Tab-separated table of C-alpha atoms in Angstrom:
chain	number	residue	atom	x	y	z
A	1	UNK	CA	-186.526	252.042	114.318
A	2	UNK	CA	-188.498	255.119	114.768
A	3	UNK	CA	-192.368	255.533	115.594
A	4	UNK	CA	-194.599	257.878	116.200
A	5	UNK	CA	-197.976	256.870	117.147
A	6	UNK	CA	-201.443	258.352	118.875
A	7	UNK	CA	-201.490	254.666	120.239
A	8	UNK	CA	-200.206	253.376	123.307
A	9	UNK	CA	-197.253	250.732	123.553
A	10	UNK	CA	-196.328	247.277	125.020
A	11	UNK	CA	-192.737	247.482	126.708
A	12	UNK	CA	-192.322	243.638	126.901
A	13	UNK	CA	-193.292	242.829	123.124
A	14	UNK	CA	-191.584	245.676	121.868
A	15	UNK	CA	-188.520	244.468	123.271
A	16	UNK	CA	-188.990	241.080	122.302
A	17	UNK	CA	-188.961	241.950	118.961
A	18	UNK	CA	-186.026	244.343	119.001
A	19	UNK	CA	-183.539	242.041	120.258
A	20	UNK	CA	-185.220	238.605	118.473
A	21	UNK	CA	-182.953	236.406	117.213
A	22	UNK	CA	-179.697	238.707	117.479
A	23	UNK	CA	-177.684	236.745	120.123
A	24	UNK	CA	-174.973	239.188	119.626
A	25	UNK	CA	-176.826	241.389	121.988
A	26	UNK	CA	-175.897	240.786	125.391
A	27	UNK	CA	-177.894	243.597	126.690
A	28	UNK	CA	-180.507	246.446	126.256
A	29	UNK	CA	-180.909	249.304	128.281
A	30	UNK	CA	-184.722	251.204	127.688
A	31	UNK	CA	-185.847	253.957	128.903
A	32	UNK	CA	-189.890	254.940	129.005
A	33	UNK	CA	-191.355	257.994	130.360
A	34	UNK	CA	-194.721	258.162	131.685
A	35	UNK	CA	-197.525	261.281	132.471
A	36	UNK	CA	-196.428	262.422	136.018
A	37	UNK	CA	-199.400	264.095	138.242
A	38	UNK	CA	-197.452	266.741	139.722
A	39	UNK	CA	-195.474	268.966	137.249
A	40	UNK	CA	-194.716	271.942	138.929
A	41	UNK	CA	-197.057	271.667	142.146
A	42	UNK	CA	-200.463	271.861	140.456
A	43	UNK	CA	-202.185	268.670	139.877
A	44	UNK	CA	-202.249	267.212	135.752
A	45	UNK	CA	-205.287	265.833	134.944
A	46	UNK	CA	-204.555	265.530	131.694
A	47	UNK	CA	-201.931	267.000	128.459
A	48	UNK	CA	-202.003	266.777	125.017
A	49	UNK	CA	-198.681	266.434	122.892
A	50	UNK	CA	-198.805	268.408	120.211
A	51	UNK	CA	-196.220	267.780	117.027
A	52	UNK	CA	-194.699	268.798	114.023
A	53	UNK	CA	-195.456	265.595	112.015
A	54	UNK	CA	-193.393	266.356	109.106
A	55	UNK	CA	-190.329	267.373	111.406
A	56	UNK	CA	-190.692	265.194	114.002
A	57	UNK	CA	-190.291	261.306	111.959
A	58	UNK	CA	-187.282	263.383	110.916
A	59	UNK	CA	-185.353	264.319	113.633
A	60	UNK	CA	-185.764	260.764	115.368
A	61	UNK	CA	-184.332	259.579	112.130
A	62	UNK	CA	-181.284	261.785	112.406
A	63	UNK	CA	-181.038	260.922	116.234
A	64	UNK	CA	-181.313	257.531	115.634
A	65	UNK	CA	-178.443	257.967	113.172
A	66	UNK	CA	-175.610	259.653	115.036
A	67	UNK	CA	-176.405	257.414	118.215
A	68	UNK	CA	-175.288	254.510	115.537
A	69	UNK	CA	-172.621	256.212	114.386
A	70	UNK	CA	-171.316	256.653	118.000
A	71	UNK	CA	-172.059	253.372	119.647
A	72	UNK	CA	-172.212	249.732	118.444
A	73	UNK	CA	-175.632	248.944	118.526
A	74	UNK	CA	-177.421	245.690	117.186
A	75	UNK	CA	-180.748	247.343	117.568
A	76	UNK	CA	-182.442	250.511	118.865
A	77	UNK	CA	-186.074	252.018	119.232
A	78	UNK	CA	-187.556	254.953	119.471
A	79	UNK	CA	-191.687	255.422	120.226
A	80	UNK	CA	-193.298	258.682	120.972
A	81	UNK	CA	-196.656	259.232	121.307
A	82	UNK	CA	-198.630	262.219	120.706
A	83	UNK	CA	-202.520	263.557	121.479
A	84	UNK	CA	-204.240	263.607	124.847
A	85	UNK	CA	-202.380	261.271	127.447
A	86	UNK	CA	-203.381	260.796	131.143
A	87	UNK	CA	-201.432	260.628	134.346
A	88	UNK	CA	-199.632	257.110	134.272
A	89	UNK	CA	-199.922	257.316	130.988
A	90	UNK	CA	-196.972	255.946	128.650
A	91	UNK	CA	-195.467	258.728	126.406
A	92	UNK	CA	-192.158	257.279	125.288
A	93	UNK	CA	-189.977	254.665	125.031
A	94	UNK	CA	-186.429	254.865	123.802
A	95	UNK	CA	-184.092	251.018	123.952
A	96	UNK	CA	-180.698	250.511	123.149
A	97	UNK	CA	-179.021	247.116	122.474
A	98	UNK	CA	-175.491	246.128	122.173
A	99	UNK	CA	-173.110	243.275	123.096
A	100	UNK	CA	-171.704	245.636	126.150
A	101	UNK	CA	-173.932	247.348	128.870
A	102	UNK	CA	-171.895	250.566	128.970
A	103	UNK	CA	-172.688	251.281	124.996
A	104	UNK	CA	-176.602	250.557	125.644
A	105	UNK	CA	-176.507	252.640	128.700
A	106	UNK	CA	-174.953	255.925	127.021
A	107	UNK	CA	-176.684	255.338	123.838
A	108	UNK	CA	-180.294	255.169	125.608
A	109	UNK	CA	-179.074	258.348	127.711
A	110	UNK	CA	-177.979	259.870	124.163
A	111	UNK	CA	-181.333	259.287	122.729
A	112	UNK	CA	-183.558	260.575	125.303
A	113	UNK	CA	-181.691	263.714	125.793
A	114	UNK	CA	-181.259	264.750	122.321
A	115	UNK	CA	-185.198	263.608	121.554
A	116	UNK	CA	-186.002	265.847	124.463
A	117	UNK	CA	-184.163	268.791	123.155
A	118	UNK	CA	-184.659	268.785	119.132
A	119	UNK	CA	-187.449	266.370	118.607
A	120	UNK	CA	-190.565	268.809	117.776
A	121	UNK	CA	-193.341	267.948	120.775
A	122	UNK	CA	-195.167	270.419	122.735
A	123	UNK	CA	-196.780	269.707	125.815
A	124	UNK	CA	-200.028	270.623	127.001
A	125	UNK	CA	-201.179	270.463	130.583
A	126	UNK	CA	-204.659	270.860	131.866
A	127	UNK	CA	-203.876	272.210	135.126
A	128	UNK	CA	-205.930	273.195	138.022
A	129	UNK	CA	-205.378	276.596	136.677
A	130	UNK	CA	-206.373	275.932	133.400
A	131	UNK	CA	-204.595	274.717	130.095
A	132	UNK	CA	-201.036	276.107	129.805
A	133	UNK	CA	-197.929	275.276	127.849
A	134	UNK	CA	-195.355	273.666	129.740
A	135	UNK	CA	-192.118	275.600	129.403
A	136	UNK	CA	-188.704	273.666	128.116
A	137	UNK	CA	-186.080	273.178	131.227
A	138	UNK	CA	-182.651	274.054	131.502
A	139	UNK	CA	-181.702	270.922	132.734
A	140	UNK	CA	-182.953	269.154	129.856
A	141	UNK	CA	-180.427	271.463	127.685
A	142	UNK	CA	-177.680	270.541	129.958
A	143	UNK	CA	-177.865	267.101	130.135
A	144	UNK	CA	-178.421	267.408	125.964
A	145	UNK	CA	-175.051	269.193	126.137
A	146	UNK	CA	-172.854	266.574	127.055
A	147	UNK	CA	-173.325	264.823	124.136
A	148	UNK	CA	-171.852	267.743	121.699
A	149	UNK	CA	-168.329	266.763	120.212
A	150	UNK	CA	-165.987	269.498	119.868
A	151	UNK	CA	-163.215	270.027	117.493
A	152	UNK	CA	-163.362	269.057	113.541
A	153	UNK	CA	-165.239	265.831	113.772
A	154	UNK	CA	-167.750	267.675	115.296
A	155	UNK	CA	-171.588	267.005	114.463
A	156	UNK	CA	-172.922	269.756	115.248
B	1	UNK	CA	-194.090	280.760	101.447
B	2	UNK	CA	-195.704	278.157	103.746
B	3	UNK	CA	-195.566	279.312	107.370
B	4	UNK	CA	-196.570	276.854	110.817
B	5	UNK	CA	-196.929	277.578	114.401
B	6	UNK	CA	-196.905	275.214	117.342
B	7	UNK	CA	-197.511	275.396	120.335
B	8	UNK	CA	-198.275	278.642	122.362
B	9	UNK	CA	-196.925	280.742	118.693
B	10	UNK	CA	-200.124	278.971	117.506
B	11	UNK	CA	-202.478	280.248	120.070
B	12	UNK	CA	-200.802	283.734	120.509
B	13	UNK	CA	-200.855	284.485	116.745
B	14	UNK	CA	-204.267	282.663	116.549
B	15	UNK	CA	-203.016	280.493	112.935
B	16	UNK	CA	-201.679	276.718	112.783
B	17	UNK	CA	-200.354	277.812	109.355
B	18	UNK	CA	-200.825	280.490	106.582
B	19	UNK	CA	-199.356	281.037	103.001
B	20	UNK	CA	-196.972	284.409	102.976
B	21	UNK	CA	-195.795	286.541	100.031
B	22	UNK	CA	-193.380	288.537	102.328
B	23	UNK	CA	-191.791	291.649	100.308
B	24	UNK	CA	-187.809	291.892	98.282
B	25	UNK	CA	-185.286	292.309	100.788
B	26	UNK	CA	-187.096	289.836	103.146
B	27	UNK	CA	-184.389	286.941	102.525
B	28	UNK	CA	-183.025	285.324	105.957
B	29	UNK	CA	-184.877	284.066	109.074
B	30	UNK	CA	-184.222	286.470	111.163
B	31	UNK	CA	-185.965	289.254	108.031
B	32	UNK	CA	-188.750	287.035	107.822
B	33	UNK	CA	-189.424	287.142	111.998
B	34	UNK	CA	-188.928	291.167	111.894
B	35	UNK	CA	-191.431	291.154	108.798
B	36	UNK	CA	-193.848	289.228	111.039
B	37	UNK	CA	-193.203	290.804	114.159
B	38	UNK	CA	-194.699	293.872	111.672
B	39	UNK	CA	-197.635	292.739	111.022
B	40	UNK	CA	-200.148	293.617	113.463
B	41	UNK	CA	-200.098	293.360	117.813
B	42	UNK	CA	-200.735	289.477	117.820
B	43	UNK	CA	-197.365	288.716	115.716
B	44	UNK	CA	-195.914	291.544	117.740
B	45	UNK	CA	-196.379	289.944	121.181
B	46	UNK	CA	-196.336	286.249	119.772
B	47	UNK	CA	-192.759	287.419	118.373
B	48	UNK	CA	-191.509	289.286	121.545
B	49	UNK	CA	-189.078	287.071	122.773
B	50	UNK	CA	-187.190	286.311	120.153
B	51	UNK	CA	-185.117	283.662	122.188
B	52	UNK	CA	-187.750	281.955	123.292
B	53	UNK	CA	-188.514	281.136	119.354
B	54	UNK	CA	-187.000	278.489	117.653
B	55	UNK	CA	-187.155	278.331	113.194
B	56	UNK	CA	-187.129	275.136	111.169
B	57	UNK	CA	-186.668	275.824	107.621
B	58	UNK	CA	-188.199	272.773	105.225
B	59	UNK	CA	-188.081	270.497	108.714
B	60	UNK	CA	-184.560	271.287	109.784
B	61	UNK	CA	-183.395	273.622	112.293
B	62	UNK	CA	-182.711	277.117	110.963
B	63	UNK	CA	-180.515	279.788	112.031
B	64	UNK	CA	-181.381	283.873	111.840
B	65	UNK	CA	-178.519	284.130	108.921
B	66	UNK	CA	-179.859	281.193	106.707
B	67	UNK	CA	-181.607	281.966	103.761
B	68	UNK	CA	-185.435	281.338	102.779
B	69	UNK	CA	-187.383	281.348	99.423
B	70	UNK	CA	-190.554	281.513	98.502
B	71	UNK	CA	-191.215	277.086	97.975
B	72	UNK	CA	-189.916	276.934	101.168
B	73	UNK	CA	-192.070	275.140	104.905
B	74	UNK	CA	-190.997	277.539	107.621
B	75	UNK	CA	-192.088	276.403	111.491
B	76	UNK	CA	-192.136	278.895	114.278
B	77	UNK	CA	-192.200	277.300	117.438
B	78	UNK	CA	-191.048	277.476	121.174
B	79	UNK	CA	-188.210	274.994	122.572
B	80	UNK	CA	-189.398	271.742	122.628
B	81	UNK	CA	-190.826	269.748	125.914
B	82	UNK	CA	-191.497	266.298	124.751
B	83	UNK	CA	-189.937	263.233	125.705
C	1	UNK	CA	-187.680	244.236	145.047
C	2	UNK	CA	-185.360	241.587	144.438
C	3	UNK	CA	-186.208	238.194	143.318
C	4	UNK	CA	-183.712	235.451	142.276
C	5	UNK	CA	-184.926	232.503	140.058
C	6	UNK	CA	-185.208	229.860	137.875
C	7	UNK	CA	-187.685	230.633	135.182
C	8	UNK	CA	-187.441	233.208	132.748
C	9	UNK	CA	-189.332	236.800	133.458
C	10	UNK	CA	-191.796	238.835	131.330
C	11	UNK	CA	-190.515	242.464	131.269
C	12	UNK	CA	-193.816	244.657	130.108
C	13	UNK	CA	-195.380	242.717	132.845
C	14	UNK	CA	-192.755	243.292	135.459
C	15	UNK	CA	-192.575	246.789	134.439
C	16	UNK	CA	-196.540	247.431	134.383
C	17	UNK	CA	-196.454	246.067	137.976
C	18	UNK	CA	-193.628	248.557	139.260
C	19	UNK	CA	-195.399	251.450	138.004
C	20	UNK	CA	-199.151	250.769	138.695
C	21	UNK	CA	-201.109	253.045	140.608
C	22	UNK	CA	-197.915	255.694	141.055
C	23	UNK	CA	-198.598	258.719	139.127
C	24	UNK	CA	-194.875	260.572	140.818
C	25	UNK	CA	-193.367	258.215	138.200
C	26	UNK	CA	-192.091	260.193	135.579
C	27	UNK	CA	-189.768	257.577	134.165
C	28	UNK	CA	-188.066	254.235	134.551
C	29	UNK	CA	-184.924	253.407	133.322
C	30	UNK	CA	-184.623	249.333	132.682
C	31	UNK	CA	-181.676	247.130	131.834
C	32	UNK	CA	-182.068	243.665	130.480
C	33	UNK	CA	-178.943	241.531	130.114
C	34	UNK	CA	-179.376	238.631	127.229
C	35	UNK	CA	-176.406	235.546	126.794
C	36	UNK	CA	-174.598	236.008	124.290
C	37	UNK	CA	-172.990	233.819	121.660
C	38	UNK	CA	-169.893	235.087	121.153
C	39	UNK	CA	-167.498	235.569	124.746
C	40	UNK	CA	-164.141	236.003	123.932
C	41	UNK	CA	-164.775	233.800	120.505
C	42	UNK	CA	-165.719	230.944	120.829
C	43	UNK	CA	-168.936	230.074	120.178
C	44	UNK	CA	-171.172	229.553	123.692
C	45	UNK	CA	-174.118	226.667	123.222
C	46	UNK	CA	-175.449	227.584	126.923
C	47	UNK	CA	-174.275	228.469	130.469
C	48	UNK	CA	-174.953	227.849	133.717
C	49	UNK	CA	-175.617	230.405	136.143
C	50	UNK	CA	-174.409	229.023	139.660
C	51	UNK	CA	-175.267	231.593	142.840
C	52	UNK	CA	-174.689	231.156	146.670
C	53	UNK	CA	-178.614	231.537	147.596
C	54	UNK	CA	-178.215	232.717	151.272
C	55	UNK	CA	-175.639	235.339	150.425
C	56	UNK	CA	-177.455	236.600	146.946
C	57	UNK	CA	-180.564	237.922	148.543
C	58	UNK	CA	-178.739	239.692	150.986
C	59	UNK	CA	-176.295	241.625	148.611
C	60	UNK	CA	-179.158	242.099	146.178
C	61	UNK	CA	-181.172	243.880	148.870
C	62	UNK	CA	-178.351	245.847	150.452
C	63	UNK	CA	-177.318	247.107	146.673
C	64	UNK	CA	-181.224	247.937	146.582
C	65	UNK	CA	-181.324	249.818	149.935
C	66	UNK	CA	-177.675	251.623	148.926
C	67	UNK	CA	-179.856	252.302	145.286
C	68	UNK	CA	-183.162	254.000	147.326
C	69	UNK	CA	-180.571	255.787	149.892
C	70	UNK	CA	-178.588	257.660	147.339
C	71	UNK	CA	-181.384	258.900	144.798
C	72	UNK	CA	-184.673	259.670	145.019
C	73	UNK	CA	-186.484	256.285	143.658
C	74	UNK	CA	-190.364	255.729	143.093
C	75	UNK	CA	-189.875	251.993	143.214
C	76	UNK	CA	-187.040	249.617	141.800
C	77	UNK	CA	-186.445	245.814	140.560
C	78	UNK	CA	-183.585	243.391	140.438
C	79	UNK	CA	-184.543	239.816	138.859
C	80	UNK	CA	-181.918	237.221	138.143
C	81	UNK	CA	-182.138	233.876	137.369
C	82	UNK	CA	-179.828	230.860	138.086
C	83	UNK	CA	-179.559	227.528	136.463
C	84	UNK	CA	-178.986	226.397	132.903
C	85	UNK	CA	-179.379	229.115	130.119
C	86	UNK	CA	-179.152	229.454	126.611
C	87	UNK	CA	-178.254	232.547	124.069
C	88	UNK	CA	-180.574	234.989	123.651
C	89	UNK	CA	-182.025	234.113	126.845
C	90	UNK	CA	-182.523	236.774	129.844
C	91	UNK	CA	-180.459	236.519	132.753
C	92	UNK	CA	-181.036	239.753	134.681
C	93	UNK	CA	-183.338	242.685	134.845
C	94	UNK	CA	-182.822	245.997	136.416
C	95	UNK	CA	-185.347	248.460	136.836
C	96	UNK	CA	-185.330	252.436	138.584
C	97	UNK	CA	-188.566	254.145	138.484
C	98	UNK	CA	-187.973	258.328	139.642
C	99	UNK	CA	-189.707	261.935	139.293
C	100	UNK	CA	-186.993	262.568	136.980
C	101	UNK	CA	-185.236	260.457	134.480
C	102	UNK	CA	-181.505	261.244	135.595
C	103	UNK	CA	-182.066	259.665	138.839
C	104	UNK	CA	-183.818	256.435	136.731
C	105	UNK	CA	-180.858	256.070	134.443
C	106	UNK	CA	-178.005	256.966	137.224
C	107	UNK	CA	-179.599	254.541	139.786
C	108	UNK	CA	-180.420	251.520	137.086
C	109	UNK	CA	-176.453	251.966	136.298
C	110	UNK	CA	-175.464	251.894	139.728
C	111	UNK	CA	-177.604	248.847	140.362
C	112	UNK	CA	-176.381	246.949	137.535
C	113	UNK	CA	-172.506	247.842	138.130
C	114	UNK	CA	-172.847	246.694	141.824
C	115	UNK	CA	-174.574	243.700	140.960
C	116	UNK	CA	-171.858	242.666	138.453
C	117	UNK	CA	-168.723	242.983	140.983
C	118	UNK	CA	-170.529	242.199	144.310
C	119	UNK	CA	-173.990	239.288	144.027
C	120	UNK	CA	-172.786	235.666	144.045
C	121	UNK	CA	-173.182	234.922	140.720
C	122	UNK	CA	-170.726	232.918	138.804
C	123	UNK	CA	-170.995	231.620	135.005
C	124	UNK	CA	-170.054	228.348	133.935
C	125	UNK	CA	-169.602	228.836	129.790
C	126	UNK	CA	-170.179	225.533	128.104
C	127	UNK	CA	-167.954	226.205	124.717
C	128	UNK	CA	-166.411	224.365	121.787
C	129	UNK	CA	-163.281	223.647	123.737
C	130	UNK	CA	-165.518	222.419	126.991
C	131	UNK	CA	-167.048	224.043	130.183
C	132	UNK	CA	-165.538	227.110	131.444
C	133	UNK	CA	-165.420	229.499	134.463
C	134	UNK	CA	-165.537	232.951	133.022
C	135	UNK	CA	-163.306	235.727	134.209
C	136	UNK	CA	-164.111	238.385	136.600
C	137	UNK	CA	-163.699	241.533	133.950
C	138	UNK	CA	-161.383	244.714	134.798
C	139	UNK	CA	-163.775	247.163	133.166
C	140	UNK	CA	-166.396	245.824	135.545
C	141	UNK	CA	-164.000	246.445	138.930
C	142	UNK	CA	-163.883	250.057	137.025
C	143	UNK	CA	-167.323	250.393	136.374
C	144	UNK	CA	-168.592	249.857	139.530
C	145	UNK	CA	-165.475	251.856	141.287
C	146	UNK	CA	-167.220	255.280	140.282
C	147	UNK	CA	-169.622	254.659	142.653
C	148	UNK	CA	-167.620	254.141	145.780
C	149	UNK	CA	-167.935	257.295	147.875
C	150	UNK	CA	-164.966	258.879	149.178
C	151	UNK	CA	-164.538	260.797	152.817
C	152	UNK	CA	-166.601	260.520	155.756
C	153	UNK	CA	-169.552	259.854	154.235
C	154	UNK	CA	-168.458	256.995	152.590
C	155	UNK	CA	-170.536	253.676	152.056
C	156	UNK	CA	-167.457	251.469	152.315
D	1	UNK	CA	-167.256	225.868	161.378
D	2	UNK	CA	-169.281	225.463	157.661
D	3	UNK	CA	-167.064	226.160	154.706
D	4	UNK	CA	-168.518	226.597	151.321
D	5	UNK	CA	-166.692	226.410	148.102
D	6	UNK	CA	-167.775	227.480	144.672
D	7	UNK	CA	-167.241	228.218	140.991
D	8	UNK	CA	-163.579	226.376	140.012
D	9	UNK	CA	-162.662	226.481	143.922
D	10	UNK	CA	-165.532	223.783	143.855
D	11	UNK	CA	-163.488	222.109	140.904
D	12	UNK	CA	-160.155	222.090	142.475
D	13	UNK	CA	-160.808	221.376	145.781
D	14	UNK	CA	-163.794	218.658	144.309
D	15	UNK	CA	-166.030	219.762	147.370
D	16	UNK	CA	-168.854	221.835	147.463
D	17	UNK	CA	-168.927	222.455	151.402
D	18	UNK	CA	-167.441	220.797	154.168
D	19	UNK	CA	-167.610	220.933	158.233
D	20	UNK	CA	-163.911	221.477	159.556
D	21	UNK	CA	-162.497	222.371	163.302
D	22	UNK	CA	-158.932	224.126	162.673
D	23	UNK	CA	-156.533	224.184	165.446
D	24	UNK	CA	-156.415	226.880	167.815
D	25	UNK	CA	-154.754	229.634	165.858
D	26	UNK	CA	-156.827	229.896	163.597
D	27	UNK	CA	-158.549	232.910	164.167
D	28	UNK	CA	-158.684	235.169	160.884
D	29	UNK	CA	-159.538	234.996	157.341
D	30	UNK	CA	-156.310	234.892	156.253
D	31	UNK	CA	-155.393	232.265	158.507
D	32	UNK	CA	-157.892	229.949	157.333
D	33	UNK	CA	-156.813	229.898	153.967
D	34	UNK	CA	-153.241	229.574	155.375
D	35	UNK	CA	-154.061	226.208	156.982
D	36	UNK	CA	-156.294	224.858	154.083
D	37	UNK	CA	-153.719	225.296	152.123
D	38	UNK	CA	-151.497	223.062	153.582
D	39	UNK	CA	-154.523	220.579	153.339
D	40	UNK	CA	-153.138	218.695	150.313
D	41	UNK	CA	-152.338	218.972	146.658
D	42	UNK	CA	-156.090	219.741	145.736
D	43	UNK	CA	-156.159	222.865	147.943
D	44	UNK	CA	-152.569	224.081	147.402
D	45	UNK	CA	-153.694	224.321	143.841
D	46	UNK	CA	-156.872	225.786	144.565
D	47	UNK	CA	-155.751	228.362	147.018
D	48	UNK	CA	-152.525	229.399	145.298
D	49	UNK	CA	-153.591	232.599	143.865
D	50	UNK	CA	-154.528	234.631	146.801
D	51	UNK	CA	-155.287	237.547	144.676
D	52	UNK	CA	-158.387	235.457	142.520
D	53	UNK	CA	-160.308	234.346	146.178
D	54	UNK	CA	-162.745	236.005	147.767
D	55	UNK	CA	-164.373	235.017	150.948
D	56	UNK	CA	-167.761	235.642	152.899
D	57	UNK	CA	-168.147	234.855	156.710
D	58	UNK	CA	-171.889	234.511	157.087
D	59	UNK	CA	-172.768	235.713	153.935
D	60	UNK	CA	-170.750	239.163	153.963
D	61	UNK	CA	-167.715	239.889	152.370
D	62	UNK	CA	-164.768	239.841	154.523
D	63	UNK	CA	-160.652	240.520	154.687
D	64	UNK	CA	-157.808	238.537	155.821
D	65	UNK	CA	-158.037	240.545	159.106
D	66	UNK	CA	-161.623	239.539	159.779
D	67	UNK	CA	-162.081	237.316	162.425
D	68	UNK	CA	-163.818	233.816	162.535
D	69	UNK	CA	-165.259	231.276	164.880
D	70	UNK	CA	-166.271	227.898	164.953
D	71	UNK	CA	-170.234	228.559	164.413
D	72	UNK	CA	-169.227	230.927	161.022
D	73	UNK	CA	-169.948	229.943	157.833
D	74	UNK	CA	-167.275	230.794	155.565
D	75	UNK	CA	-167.544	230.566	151.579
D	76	UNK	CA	-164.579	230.839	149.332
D	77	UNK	CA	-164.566	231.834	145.790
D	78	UNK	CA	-163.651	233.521	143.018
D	79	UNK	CA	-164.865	237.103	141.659
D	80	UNK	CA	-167.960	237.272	140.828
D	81	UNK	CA	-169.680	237.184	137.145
D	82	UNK	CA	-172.969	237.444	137.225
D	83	UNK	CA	-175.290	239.769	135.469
């Protein structure tokens, strides 16, 4: 299930209802990222996500998808938030369930690096030195990377 | 043609979206960013970097080769940073 | 922290408690492991979890301290429960909080892995052919062997 | 010296811990197991796969090698399967 909400979230009843009545699951790995204070060296006292509505329900869809095709999961979740978020603030939470750790595991990994590299968010810090656009990482493509098949039964 | 920008394309060309009649011949992505890149110094530095600029064509990502047509939703936008 | 205990846990509570008050958090990587109702076919009606209480605080906090020496961690949880449990019931919850979510996810892996092959934990299956023992799994031994450091610097 | 049994080495050898002195000679892991296995049927059974027992002196894992002493308490069982 995909959301994408100004609102924040609560983990614990979230999860709940993922995995409710499914005893197939025997476990579910989540991820959730919050607002860190200290991107870069100057202090965050604030950023707003910006979106591509449209686009963005989307691509989560079509993430959601292949990380289906690719692992058996019972259940999965994907929340993003969007608009002005504080530090400690909760931005996203991606969960993964399946009978077998190792399939939640690489499915929640999955999720949260091909959200961070194709789904369309912007972020917007209000430094010290004023508002500026933080600027996508190479690390973030890497670790997306992994998680291209080669050969004819490629997805991509 | 429906056109968006996001993110810093949005502030550098100073428009969250605009409807475009670009002229014949104008027929890929990669025509439609030279057309824009033509059309005045804002679009010229907003389009500088071409590799910093990422295309979605009716909400899908786009490539400079694929075609466009005039019913067509086409987002400019830098690489994404959510998550 | 570790604790080890009876009663079930809430997770968005847990969770809100790790993270409180530290804005370095960028993410936290969680595992939750449910019973299932299906090992090896037969159908499970409950198990009980049997530990050796002296010795599974002291592995749990050593696995920890190994979890905080090898990547840098914000803060981290281990919760598992003993006794009598049913399916769909939590067992275990694993939690790494980092700057950066490859740390989170690497470390909550790590944590889980070692727990699996190394805490005194031992499940008693009550099934439709009568109570039994489960196995010790091979793809757990492998799991947890890609963390063993090799050379010199090795943990053990 | 305390000896601790659990999981199905508390079924077979129908004791969950036990005080025991072994003779003089009986100075390792491995030795231990040796001379409870010559205990009786119970812990001939129990002990006959070598390979399936694992054993803690004072709460850390140890190997045949490791020595022991009469104030160590020793568990015995099998791998573990928590989680």
């Amino acid at each position: 299930m995909i959301r994408v909400q100004q609102e924040d979230f609560d983990v614990g009843k979230e999860l709940a209802k993922l995995t409710e009545g499914n005893q197939a699951i025997g476990g579910v790995a989540v991820f959730v990222g919050l607002v860190r204070d200290m991107a870069g060296g100057s202090g965050i006292s604030a950023m707003t996500l910006e979106h591509y509505p449209a686009m963005t329900e989307k691509m989560l869809s079509e993430i959601e998808e292949e990380a289906k095709q690719r692992w058996p999961l019972e259940a999965s979740l994907v929340i993003h938030r969007y608009g002005r978020l504080e530090p400690g603030d909760q931005i996203v939470m991606v969960a993964a369930a399946s009978a077998h750790r190792q399939a939640a595991f690489e499915a929640c990994e999955f999720l949260m690096d091909w959200l961070k590299t194709k789904a369309p968010f912007w972020k917007l810090e209000e430094t010290d030195q004023g508002a500026q656009w933080v600027d996508a990482r190479d690390s973030d493509d890497a670790a997306a990377a992994r998680w291209v098949k080669r050969g004819p039964d490629a997805a991509e | 043609m429906k056109l968006l920008y996001f993110a810093w394309l949005k502030t550098k060309t100073g428009l969250a979206e605009e409807n475009v009649t670009p002229p014949a011949g104008v027929a890929t992505v990669g025509q439609l960013l030279s057309w824009l890149e033509g059309r005045g110094p804002n679009f010229a530095d907003a389009l500088s970097d071409r590799g910093a600029i990422r295309v979605a064509v009716n909400q899908a990502y786009a490539k400079p080769g694929d075609p466009i047509g005039p019913d067509d939703e086409v987002a400019l936008f830098p690489p994404v940073t959510g998550g």
